[in-house]
Amino acid sequence: MRKGLFFPNDFKWGVSTAAYQIEGAWNEDGKSESIWDVYCRKEGAILDGSNGNVACDHYHRFKEDIDLMASMNIKSYRLSISWCRIIPTGIGEINKKGLKFYDDVINYCLSKNIEPMITLYHWDLPQILEEMGGVCADEFPQWFKEYALVVINYFKDRVKYFATINQPFSIYRAYSEDKRAPARGIPKLGMIATSNLLYAHGLIVKKVKEEKMDIDIGIVINLVYIIPLTNNEKDVKAARMREAITNEMFYMPILKGCFPKEVVDYADSLGIDKKYFHSNDRMKIMSCPVDFLGVNYYQRGLTTFDPENKMLFLPITKADAGEFTETGREIYPDGLQYVLEIIDKISPGMPIYITENGADIRKNLLLDDERINYISKHLLVLNTACKKGINVKGYYIWTLIDNFEWENGYTSKYGMVAINKNLERIPKKSAFWYSEVIKSNGELILDKGGKWEIPV
Ligand code: BGC
C-alpha cells in the first residue's frame, strides 16, 4: 500500500466494454449483421474459430453485470452502442427495440449511481453499409452523423459523455491490412477511411456545439509510446514514421488542425484524391474543438527500419529485454506519462480520460496478481501526471469480463471477472482489489510489485 497519492475527489474510476465483444444476441430484436458477424465466418479469421454470437450474453444479463460493477464500487461505465441495433439498415428507420435495450442498460446504471459514458462506434459497422463502400464511401460521414444524432438526442437527457469513435487507428488498419473486419487490405483505403472518420467525428462535434447541447463530446484514440530500437539513423526515421501514422495522424488534425507532413506525403504517394488530406474546409470540421480526449494506452512500441514495408517501419513485438503481455504488448507504464505530456503540451488543460488500459493475463486465471501489478504501475504513473497538473479526469480498465477479443477470439483474458461455459461470472482477485482501490480513491495502489491479499 502506498500513501500520499492524489487523485481528484471526483475522479471517475471506471471500466470499459464494447458491444460486439460482450453482448451476443447477434440477431435478436431486429439487429442486423455487422462486419464482425460476417468476418468471423471467414475460415481462419479468428484464432479459436469463435464469434460474438453469444459472447458474454450481456444482452440478457446486463443487470447482473451492472450489479457486479456496483459491487466493485465502479463509478463510471464506458459502453459502446451497436449501430446495427439502432438502425439495422444502416441509414433510415430506427429500431425501437434496439434503443430500448440501451435505455434499460443506462437506466439501470443510473439507478446504481454508475455514470455511463457512451462510445458511438466501436468497430461494428452494419454490413449493409460496408457493401456500399463502408467507411471509405463518400456518404459515410453523413451516415454516421445521422446514426450518432439518433443516439445523442435520445440519451442526452441522461448521459453527459459521448465519444464518437473508438481508436480510428485500428479502423485505418482494418481497411489497409487484411486482418480484422472488414480486412480490405488496401493501403489507399486505410488512408481514405482515416480522413472520413475524422471528418465524420468533426461533423458531430460541430452539430453538438451549434445546437448548444448540454453534453461533453470527444473521441477515443490509442496512443503508443514509440521509440526507435537503436539510435541508428534508419531506425530513428522508421520510428518517426510510425509516430506520424499511429499517433499524430489522429491527434494533430483534432487538436492542432493539421496533418503531419509524413502523413500527407504518404497519402500523396498513394495517389489519393487531394480532398482527403489537403482540404482546408474538411480540416476545419475535423478540428472542431472537443470537450475531452479519451486515451487508450497499452504499450510501448519499439520500432526498427524495414526495407520490405512501404512505410519503412517494423513494430517489434518481442525484444530481448522488456516485459510483454500474452498478446505481445510491451508493458511500459512510463510511456503513459510521455503520451499525456504530448497532449497536454498541445492542448494545455484538455480534460483527458484514460478510456482503456489493461492486460491480457492468462496464467493463474483467478489469482491474477500480474494484472494487479500492471494496473498498479500505470495508476502510479497516472497519479504523477495528475500531480503535475495534467487534467486527467478518469481511468477505465479494459475490461470488466473476459470477452470476445477480436481476432484472438476467447483466448485472451483481459477481464477482472472470468466467465465459465455456463456463462457464470466469477470475479478474479483483481476485481476485489480494484473495488478497494476505488473505495480508497487510489490509496490502495500497490507499489513495485507489492502483494495484496483479499481481506477475509
Ligand atoms: C480495443 C478493445 C480491445 C482491447 C484489447 C483496444 O484496442 O479498443 O476493443 O479489446 O484493445 O486488445
Short mmCIF file of C-alpha atoms and ligand atoms in Angstrom, two decimals:
data_model
loop_
_atom_site.label_atom_id
_atom_site.label_comp_id
_atom_site.label_asym_id
_atom_site.label_seq_id
_atom_site.Cartn_x
_atom_site.Cartn_y
_atom_site.Cartn_z
CA MET A 1 0.00 0.00 0.00
CA ARG A 2 1.28 3.45 -0.80
CA LYS A 3 0.17 6.59 0.94
CA GLY A 4 0.24 10.13 -0.27
CA LEU A 5 -1.40 9.58 -3.63
CA PHE A 6 -3.56 12.24 -5.03
CA PHE A 7 -6.50 11.69 -7.30
CA PRO A 8 -9.15 14.38 -7.62
CA ASN A 9 -12.22 13.69 -5.47
CA ASP A 10 -14.49 13.40 -8.47
CA PHE A 11 -12.06 11.10 -10.33
CA LYS A 12 -14.00 8.66 -12.48
CA TRP A 13 -12.91 5.13 -11.64
CA GLY A 14 -14.36 3.03 -14.40
CA VAL A 15 -14.43 0.04 -16.69
CA SER A 16 -14.80 -0.12 -20.47
CA THR A 17 -16.50 -2.63 -22.73
CA ALA A 18 -17.62 -2.77 -26.36
CA ALA A 19 -20.92 -4.00 -27.77
CA TYR A 20 -19.71 -6.75 -30.09
CA GLN A 21 -17.28 -8.10 -27.53
CA ILE A 22 -19.86 -8.77 -24.80
CA GLU A 23 -23.48 -8.51 -25.95
CA GLY A 24 -24.15 -11.62 -28.03
CA ALA A 25 -27.80 -11.73 -29.21
CA TRP A 26 -26.36 -11.15 -32.65
CA ASN A 27 -29.67 -11.49 -34.49
CA GLU A 28 -32.22 -10.60 -31.82
CA ASP A 29 -34.84 -7.88 -31.64
CA GLY A 30 -34.22 -6.62 -35.16
CA LYS A 31 -30.42 -6.31 -35.02
CA SER A 32 -28.80 -6.66 -38.45
CA GLU A 33 -25.40 -8.17 -39.23
CA SER A 34 -22.28 -6.17 -38.58
CA ILE A 35 -19.00 -6.51 -40.42
CA TRP A 36 -17.74 -8.57 -37.46
CA ASP A 37 -20.63 -11.06 -37.70
CA VAL A 38 -19.59 -11.63 -41.29
CA TYR A 39 -15.82 -11.55 -40.75
CA CYS A 40 -15.94 -14.22 -38.03
CA ARG A 41 -17.32 -16.72 -40.57
CA LYS A 42 -14.17 -16.43 -42.66
CA GLU A 43 -12.02 -19.55 -42.42
CA GLY A 44 -9.03 -18.87 -40.17
CA ALA A 45 -10.01 -15.30 -39.33
CA ILE A 46 -10.45 -15.93 -35.61
CA LEU A 47 -7.80 -17.83 -33.67
CA ASP A 48 -10.21 -20.25 -31.97
CA GLY A 49 -12.80 -20.21 -34.75
CA SER A 50 -15.27 -18.44 -32.47
CA ASN A 51 -17.53 -15.42 -32.91
CA GLY A 52 -19.59 -12.92 -30.93
CA ASN A 53 -22.94 -14.66 -31.41
CA VAL A 54 -23.30 -15.25 -27.68
CA ALA A 55 -20.17 -13.58 -26.28
CA CYS A 56 -20.88 -12.86 -22.58
CA ASP A 57 -24.63 -12.80 -23.25
CA HIS A 58 -24.61 -9.33 -21.75
CA TYR A 59 -27.71 -8.56 -23.80
CA HIS A 60 -29.69 -10.80 -21.46
CA ARG A 61 -27.55 -10.46 -18.36
CA PHE A 62 -26.76 -6.76 -18.27
CA LYS A 63 -28.35 -6.35 -14.86
CA GLU A 64 -26.08 -8.96 -13.38
CA ASP A 65 -23.08 -7.22 -14.95
CA ILE A 66 -24.09 -3.81 -13.71
CA ASP A 67 -24.72 -5.29 -10.24
CA LEU A 68 -21.18 -6.63 -10.41
CA MET A 69 -19.89 -3.16 -11.29
CA ALA A 70 -21.83 -1.70 -8.39
CA SER A 71 -20.36 -4.29 -6.03
CA MET A 72 -16.90 -3.23 -7.27
CA ASN A 73 -17.65 0.43 -6.46
CA ILE A 74 -17.28 1.33 -10.15
CA LYS A 75 -18.19 4.98 -10.66
CA SER A 76 -18.41 5.13 -14.42
CA TYR A 77 -19.12 2.64 -17.18
CA ARG A 78 -17.91 3.18 -20.73
CA LEU A 79 -20.04 1.14 -23.12
CA SER A 80 -20.46 1.20 -26.86
CA ILE A 81 -23.69 1.21 -28.82
CA SER A 82 -24.29 -1.15 -31.72
CA TRP A 83 -25.30 0.79 -34.83
CA CYS A 84 -26.88 -2.46 -36.15
CA ARG A 85 -29.36 -2.48 -33.27
CA ILE A 86 -30.33 1.17 -33.59
CA ILE A 87 -30.62 1.46 -37.40
CA PRO A 88 -30.45 -2.10 -38.78
CA THR A 89 -30.46 -0.88 -42.37
CA GLY A 90 -27.55 1.45 -41.60
CA ILE A 91 -29.49 4.51 -42.65
CA GLY A 92 -33.19 5.19 -42.32
CA GLU A 93 -35.61 3.53 -39.98
CA ILE A 94 -34.93 3.42 -36.25
CA ASN A 95 -35.39 0.13 -34.41
CA LYS A 96 -37.22 0.90 -31.18
CA LYS A 97 -36.22 -2.41 -29.61
CA GLY A 98 -32.57 -1.53 -30.11
CA LEU A 99 -32.99 1.79 -28.35
CA LYS A 100 -34.97 0.10 -25.60
CA PHE A 101 -32.08 -2.24 -24.78
CA TYR A 102 -29.66 0.64 -24.22
CA ASP A 103 -32.37 2.59 -22.44
CA ASP A 104 -32.64 -0.26 -19.94
CA VAL A 105 -28.86 -0.54 -19.59
CA ILE A 106 -28.43 3.17 -18.99
CA ASN A 107 -31.33 3.50 -16.60
CA TYR A 108 -30.09 0.54 -14.62
CA CYS A 109 -26.59 2.08 -14.42
CA LEU A 110 -28.07 5.35 -13.19
CA SER A 111 -30.17 3.55 -10.59
CA LYS A 112 -26.89 2.13 -9.23
CA ASN A 113 -25.12 5.51 -9.31
CA ILE A 114 -22.87 4.45 -12.15
CA GLU A 115 -22.30 7.18 -14.70
CA PRO A 116 -22.42 5.98 -18.30
CA MET A 117 -20.02 7.16 -21.00
CA ILE A 118 -21.17 6.22 -24.50
CA THR A 119 -18.90 5.30 -27.38
CA LEU A 120 -20.92 5.70 -30.54
CA TYR A 121 -18.77 3.49 -32.73
CA HIS A 122 -16.54 0.63 -31.63
CA TRP A 123 -15.91 -1.11 -34.98
CA ASP A 124 -19.20 -2.97 -35.61
CA LEU A 125 -20.37 -1.28 -38.81
CA PRO A 126 -23.65 -2.55 -40.31
CA GLN A 127 -22.61 -4.99 -43.05
CA ILE A 128 -25.11 -3.39 -45.39
CA LEU A 129 -23.12 -0.15 -45.24
CA GLU A 130 -19.85 -1.98 -45.84
CA GLU A 131 -21.39 -3.30 -49.04
CA MET A 132 -21.98 0.32 -50.04
CA GLY A 133 -18.32 1.22 -49.53
CA GLY A 134 -18.20 1.28 -45.73
CA VAL A 135 -16.11 3.91 -44.00
CA CYS A 136 -14.48 4.77 -47.34
CA ALA A 137 -17.77 5.74 -49.01
CA ASP A 138 -18.23 9.46 -49.68
CA GLU A 139 -21.54 9.22 -47.86
CA PHE A 140 -20.06 7.66 -44.72
CA PRO A 141 -19.73 10.91 -42.72
CA GLN A 142 -23.42 11.67 -43.31
CA TRP A 143 -24.49 8.13 -42.45
CA PHE A 144 -22.53 8.31 -39.24
CA LYS A 145 -23.87 11.73 -38.37
CA GLU A 146 -27.44 10.56 -38.82
CA TYR A 147 -26.93 7.50 -36.61
CA ALA A 148 -24.95 9.38 -33.96
CA LEU A 149 -27.58 12.06 -33.64
CA VAL A 150 -30.30 9.48 -33.07
CA VAL A 151 -28.32 8.14 -30.11
CA ILE A 152 -27.21 11.51 -28.75
CA ASN A 153 -30.69 13.04 -28.95
CA TYR A 154 -32.25 10.04 -27.31
CA PHE A 155 -29.84 9.83 -24.37
CA LYS A 156 -28.62 13.38 -23.86
CA ASP A 157 -31.09 13.97 -21.01
CA ARG A 158 -29.36 11.23 -19.00
CA VAL A 159 -25.87 10.78 -20.41
CA LYS A 160 -23.26 13.53 -20.31
CA TYR A 161 -20.27 11.91 -22.01
CA PHE A 162 -20.24 10.78 -25.62
CA ALA A 163 -17.18 9.63 -27.57
CA THR A 164 -17.66 9.50 -31.31
CA ILE A 165 -15.23 6.76 -32.37
CA ASN A 166 -13.01 4.21 -30.67
CA GLN A 167 -9.45 4.03 -31.95
CA PRO A 168 -9.68 5.27 -35.53
CA PHE A 169 -6.14 3.93 -35.97
CA SER A 170 -7.49 0.38 -35.67
CA ILE A 171 -10.11 1.13 -38.31
CA TYR A 172 -7.38 2.53 -40.55
CA ARG A 173 -5.57 -0.80 -40.16
CA ALA A 174 -8.69 -2.85 -40.81
CA TYR A 175 -9.01 -1.18 -44.23
CA SER A 176 -5.32 -1.10 -45.13
CA GLU A 177 -4.43 -4.58 -43.85
CA ASP A 178 -6.14 -7.92 -44.28
CA LYS A 179 -6.71 -8.69 -40.59
CA ARG A 180 -9.77 -7.55 -38.61
CA ALA A 181 -13.10 -6.64 -40.21
CA PRO A 182 -13.59 -5.62 -42.93
CA ALA A 183 -9.97 -6.68 -43.72
CA ARG A 184 -9.90 -4.91 -47.06
CA GLY A 185 -6.10 -4.98 -47.27
CA ILE A 186 -5.66 -1.87 -49.44
CA PRO A 187 -3.39 0.88 -48.02
CA LYS A 188 -5.15 3.57 -50.01
CA LEU A 189 -8.48 2.60 -48.43
CA GLY A 190 -6.93 2.82 -44.97
CA MET A 191 -6.00 6.43 -45.60
CA ILE A 192 -9.40 7.33 -47.09
CA ALA A 193 -11.09 5.68 -44.10
CA THR A 194 -8.94 7.79 -41.76
CA SER A 195 -9.92 11.04 -43.42
CA ASN A 196 -13.61 10.06 -43.47
CA LEU A 197 -13.61 9.02 -39.82
CA LEU A 198 -12.05 12.28 -38.68
CA TYR A 199 -14.46 14.23 -40.83
CA ALA A 200 -17.47 12.27 -39.57
CA HIS A 201 -16.30 12.84 -36.00
CA GLY A 202 -15.97 16.58 -36.64
CA LEU A 203 -19.42 16.87 -38.19
CA ILE A 204 -20.95 15.57 -34.98
CA VAL A 205 -18.87 17.79 -32.72
CA LYS A 206 -19.90 20.75 -34.85
CA LYS A 207 -23.58 19.86 -34.63
CA VAL A 208 -23.44 19.36 -30.85
CA LYS A 209 -21.83 22.79 -30.48
CA GLU A 210 -24.18 24.55 -32.90
CA GLU A 211 -27.17 23.20 -31.04
CA LYS A 212 -25.55 24.00 -27.70
CA MET A 213 -26.33 20.54 -26.41
CA ASP A 214 -25.57 20.08 -22.75
CA ILE A 215 -23.18 17.16 -23.22
CA ASP A 216 -19.42 16.63 -23.43
CA ILE A 217 -18.35 15.30 -26.78
CA GLY A 218 -14.94 13.80 -27.55
CA ILE A 219 -13.16 10.95 -29.29
CA VAL A 220 -11.10 7.97 -28.12
CA ILE A 221 -7.67 7.49 -29.66
CA ASN A 222 -4.99 4.97 -28.82
CA LEU A 223 -1.53 6.30 -28.17
CA VAL A 224 1.57 4.15 -28.29
CA TYR A 225 4.85 5.32 -26.78
CA ILE A 226 7.03 4.85 -29.84
CA ILE A 227 10.81 4.73 -29.73
CA PRO A 228 13.48 3.50 -32.14
CA LEU A 229 15.10 0.16 -31.36
CA THR A 230 18.58 1.70 -31.81
CA ASN A 231 19.97 5.19 -32.39
CA ASN A 232 20.87 4.30 -35.93
CA GLU A 233 19.51 6.88 -38.36
CA LYS A 234 17.29 4.40 -40.20
CA ASP A 235 15.61 3.20 -37.02
CA VAL A 236 15.07 6.77 -35.87
CA LYS A 237 13.41 7.62 -39.17
CA ALA A 238 11.29 4.48 -39.02
CA ALA A 239 10.09 5.38 -35.53
CA ARG A 240 9.29 8.89 -36.68
CA MET A 241 7.11 7.47 -39.49
CA ARG A 242 5.33 5.14 -37.07
CA GLU A 243 4.69 8.03 -34.67
CA ALA A 244 3.17 10.05 -37.52
CA ILE A 245 0.88 7.27 -38.72
CA THR A 246 -0.11 5.75 -35.36
CA ASN A 247 -0.47 8.75 -33.11
CA GLU A 248 -0.18 12.10 -34.88
CA MET A 249 -2.44 11.21 -37.82
CA PHE A 250 -5.30 11.37 -35.30
CA TYR A 251 -4.49 13.86 -32.59
CA MET A 252 -2.92 16.50 -34.82
CA PRO A 253 -5.99 17.18 -37.00
CA ILE A 254 -8.28 17.10 -33.97
CA LEU A 255 -6.16 19.24 -31.66
CA LYS A 256 -3.93 21.25 -34.00
CA GLY A 257 -5.88 21.47 -37.22
CA CYS A 258 -3.27 19.86 -39.48
CA PHE A 259 -1.82 16.54 -40.56
CA PRO A 260 1.86 15.76 -40.06
CA LYS A 261 3.93 16.14 -43.22
CA GLU A 262 4.77 12.41 -43.33
CA VAL A 263 1.06 11.56 -43.45
CA VAL A 264 0.31 13.98 -46.29
CA ASP A 265 3.35 12.75 -48.23
CA TYR A 266 2.28 9.15 -47.72
CA ALA A 267 -1.27 9.90 -48.92
CA ASP A 268 0.18 11.67 -51.96
CA SER A 269 2.48 8.75 -52.69
CA LEU A 270 -0.60 6.52 -52.87
CA GLY A 271 -2.22 8.90 -55.36
CA ILE A 272 -5.16 9.70 -53.08
CA ASP A 273 -7.58 12.43 -54.13
CA LYS A 274 -6.45 15.76 -52.66
CA LYS A 275 -9.74 16.33 -50.90
CA TYR A 276 -8.84 13.80 -48.19
CA PHE A 277 -5.58 15.27 -46.90
CA HIS A 278 -5.32 18.74 -48.43
CA SER A 279 -8.73 20.32 -47.99
CA ASN A 280 -8.90 23.24 -45.56
CA ASP A 281 -12.69 23.02 -45.43
CA ARG A 282 -12.54 19.43 -44.29
CA MET A 283 -9.79 20.20 -41.80
CA LYS A 284 -11.92 22.95 -40.28
CA ILE A 285 -14.56 20.35 -39.48
CA MET A 286 -12.08 17.74 -38.24
CA SER A 287 -10.63 20.23 -35.80
CA CYS A 288 -13.88 21.43 -34.21
CA PRO A 289 -12.89 21.74 -30.54
CA VAL A 290 -13.67 18.66 -28.47
CA ASP A 291 -14.67 18.73 -24.80
CA PHE A 292 -12.37 15.88 -23.85
CA LEU A 293 -9.94 13.39 -25.25
CA GLY A 294 -10.17 9.67 -24.48
CA VAL A 295 -6.79 7.95 -24.50
CA ASN A 296 -6.35 4.18 -24.72
CA TYR A 297 -2.87 3.28 -23.56
CA TYR A 298 -1.47 -0.23 -23.52
CA GLN A 299 2.15 -0.35 -24.57
CA ARG A 300 5.47 0.93 -25.75
CA GLY A 301 6.21 0.48 -29.43
CA LEU A 302 9.84 -0.35 -30.19
CA THR A 303 10.41 0.25 -33.86
CA THR A 304 13.05 -0.64 -36.43
CA PHE A 305 13.68 0.02 -40.12
CA ASP A 306 12.10 -2.46 -42.52
CA PRO A 307 13.02 -2.15 -46.20
CA GLU A 308 10.20 -4.55 -47.12
CA ASN A 309 7.49 -2.26 -45.81
CA LYS A 310 6.32 0.68 -47.91
CA MET A 311 6.16 2.81 -44.79
CA LEU A 312 9.63 1.61 -43.81
CA PHE A 313 8.91 0.70 -40.23
CA LEU A 314 8.57 -2.55 -38.38
CA PRO A 315 6.99 -2.79 -34.92
CA ILE A 316 8.96 -5.09 -32.62
CA THR A 317 6.73 -7.31 -30.54
CA LYS A 318 9.35 -9.33 -28.71
CA ALA A 319 12.74 -7.90 -27.90
CA ASP A 320 15.39 -9.41 -25.65
CA ALA A 321 14.73 -7.01 -22.85
CA GLY A 322 11.42 -5.88 -21.50
CA GLU A 323 8.25 -7.44 -20.22
CA PHE A 324 5.46 -8.41 -22.57
CA THR A 325 1.85 -9.44 -22.07
CA GLU A 326 0.48 -12.63 -23.62
CA THR A 327 -0.57 -10.69 -26.71
CA GLY A 328 2.95 -9.40 -27.19
CA ARG A 329 2.36 -5.86 -25.98
CA GLU A 330 5.34 -4.42 -24.17
CA ILE A 331 4.49 -3.32 -20.65
CA TYR A 332 5.86 0.18 -20.24
CA PRO A 333 3.93 2.33 -17.75
CA ASP A 334 6.22 5.37 -18.03
CA GLY A 335 5.12 5.73 -21.63
CA LEU A 336 1.73 6.80 -20.36
CA GLN A 337 3.27 9.90 -18.78
CA TYR A 338 5.07 10.67 -22.01
CA VAL A 339 1.99 10.49 -24.24
CA LEU A 340 -0.08 12.53 -21.77
CA GLU A 341 2.58 15.23 -21.72
CA ILE A 342 2.44 15.49 -25.51
CA ILE A 343 -1.32 16.00 -25.44
CA ASP A 344 -1.15 18.48 -22.59
CA LYS A 345 1.53 20.47 -24.37
CA ILE A 346 -0.60 20.81 -27.50
CA SER A 347 -3.87 21.45 -25.66
CA PRO A 348 -3.00 22.64 -22.16
CA GLY A 349 -5.65 21.67 -19.63
CA MET A 350 -7.55 19.42 -22.05
CA PRO A 351 -9.71 17.07 -19.96
CA ILE A 352 -8.32 13.57 -20.54
CA TYR A 353 -9.87 10.22 -19.71
CA ILE A 354 -7.78 7.08 -19.85
CA THR A 355 -10.59 5.24 -21.59
CA GLU A 356 -8.73 1.92 -21.77
CA ASN A 357 -5.75 0.34 -20.05
CA GLY A 358 -5.34 -3.30 -19.13
CA ALA A 359 -3.55 -6.53 -19.83
CA ASP A 360 -4.12 -9.97 -21.30
CA ILE A 361 -3.18 -12.21 -18.35
CA ARG A 362 -3.89 -15.88 -18.90
CA LYS A 363 -1.99 -17.78 -16.24
CA ASN A 364 -3.47 -18.00 -12.73
CA LEU A 365 -6.86 -17.09 -14.11
CA LEU A 366 -8.50 -16.17 -10.80
CA LEU A 367 -5.41 -15.16 -8.86
CA ASP A 368 -4.36 -12.55 -11.39
CA ASP A 369 -1.63 -10.72 -9.48
CA GLU A 370 0.04 -9.83 -12.78
CA ARG A 371 -2.98 -7.76 -13.76
CA ILE A 372 -2.97 -6.05 -10.37
CA ASN A 373 0.69 -5.19 -10.90
CA TYR A 374 0.14 -3.95 -14.42
CA ILE A 375 -2.71 -1.69 -13.37
CA SER A 376 -0.93 -0.51 -10.23
CA LYS A 377 2.11 0.56 -12.18
CA HIS A 378 0.02 2.52 -14.64
CA LEU A 379 -2.01 4.15 -11.89
CA LEU A 380 1.17 5.29 -10.15
CA VAL A 381 2.30 6.95 -13.36
CA LEU A 382 -1.13 8.44 -13.82
CA ASN A 383 -1.01 9.85 -10.36
CA THR A 384 2.28 11.57 -11.13
CA ALA A 385 0.60 13.06 -14.20
CA CYS A 386 -2.29 14.31 -12.04
CA LYS A 387 0.13 15.82 -9.55
CA LYS A 388 1.97 17.59 -12.36
CA GLY A 389 -1.28 19.27 -13.28
CA ILE A 390 -2.29 17.24 -16.33
CA ASN A 391 -6.07 17.29 -16.34
CA VAL A 392 -6.73 13.54 -16.09
CA LYS A 393 -10.31 13.08 -15.01
CA GLY A 394 -10.84 9.36 -15.10
CA TYR A 395 -9.42 5.91 -15.64
CA TYR A 396 -11.25 2.96 -17.20
CA ILE A 397 -9.88 -0.57 -17.01
CA TRP A 398 -10.15 -2.74 -20.08
CA THR A 399 -12.18 -4.72 -19.18
CA LEU A 400 -14.92 -5.97 -16.86
CA ILE A 401 -15.35 -9.58 -18.08
CA ASP A 402 -13.24 -11.92 -20.20
CA ASN A 403 -14.83 -11.48 -23.61
CA PHE A 404 -14.55 -11.87 -27.37
CA GLU A 405 -11.15 -10.34 -28.09
CA TRP A 406 -11.47 -9.79 -31.85
CA GLU A 407 -9.06 -11.98 -33.86
CA ASN A 408 -7.97 -13.78 -30.67
CA GLY A 409 -11.50 -15.00 -30.00
CA TYR A 410 -11.87 -16.10 -26.39
CA THR A 411 -8.19 -16.98 -25.92
CA SER A 412 -7.28 -13.56 -24.48
CA LYS A 413 -8.14 -12.73 -20.87
CA TYR A 414 -8.41 -9.02 -20.26
CA GLY A 415 -11.25 -9.19 -17.72
CA MET A 416 -11.34 -8.66 -13.97
CA VAL A 417 -14.15 -11.20 -13.98
CA ALA A 418 -13.89 -14.67 -15.53
CA ILE A 419 -16.76 -16.41 -17.26
CA ASN A 420 -17.35 -20.17 -17.49
CA LYS A 421 -19.10 -22.35 -20.06
CA ASN A 422 -22.45 -21.75 -18.34
CA LEU A 423 -21.79 -18.02 -18.65
CA GLU A 424 -21.49 -17.68 -14.88
CA ARG A 425 -19.41 -14.70 -13.79
CA ILE A 426 -16.54 -15.36 -11.38
CA PRO A 427 -14.74 -12.29 -10.02
CA LYS A 428 -10.95 -12.57 -10.08
CA LYS A 429 -8.64 -11.22 -7.41
CA SER A 430 -8.20 -8.02 -9.41
CA ALA A 431 -11.94 -7.31 -9.16
CA PHE A 432 -11.75 -7.34 -5.35
CA TRP A 433 -8.57 -5.28 -5.42
CA TYR A 434 -9.96 -2.66 -7.82
CA SER A 435 -13.04 -2.20 -5.66
CA GLU A 436 -10.76 -1.42 -2.70
CA VAL A 437 -8.66 0.95 -4.80
CA ILE A 438 -11.79 2.84 -5.73
CA LYS A 439 -13.06 2.89 -2.16
CA SER A 440 -9.77 4.43 -1.03
CA ASN A 441 -9.67 6.83 -4.03
CA GLY A 442 -6.37 5.31 -5.10
CA GLU A 443 -4.61 4.87 -1.77
CA LEU A 444 -4.51 1.12 -2.19
CA ILE A 445 -2.46 1.07 -5.35
CA LEU A 446 0.48 -1.27 -4.98
CA ASP A 447 3.99 -0.09 -5.23
CA LYS A 448 6.64 -2.04 -7.14
CA GLY A 449 5.05 -5.46 -7.26
CA GLY A 450 3.87 -5.42 -3.62
CA LYS A 451 1.38 -8.06 -2.61
CA TRP A 452 -2.24 -7.60 -1.76
CA GLU A 453 -4.47 -10.31 -0.34
CA ILE A 454 -8.25 -10.44 -0.46
CA PRO A 455 -9.42 -9.50 3.05
CA VAL A 456 -11.29 -12.36 4.73
C1 BGC B 1 -9.77 -2.05 -28.14
C2 BGC B 1 -10.57 -3.14 -27.46
C3 BGC B 1 -9.70 -4.37 -27.30
C4 BGC B 1 -8.53 -4.00 -26.42
C5 BGC B 1 -7.62 -5.15 -26.04
C6 BGC B 1 -8.37 -1.91 -27.63
O1 BGC B 1 -7.52 -1.57 -28.65
O2 BGC B 1 -10.45 -0.83 -28.11
O3 BGC B 1 -11.73 -3.39 -28.19
O4 BGC B 1 -10.39 -5.46 -26.82
O5 BGC B 1 -7.76 -3.03 -27.09
O6 BGC B 1 -6.92 -5.62 -27.14
#
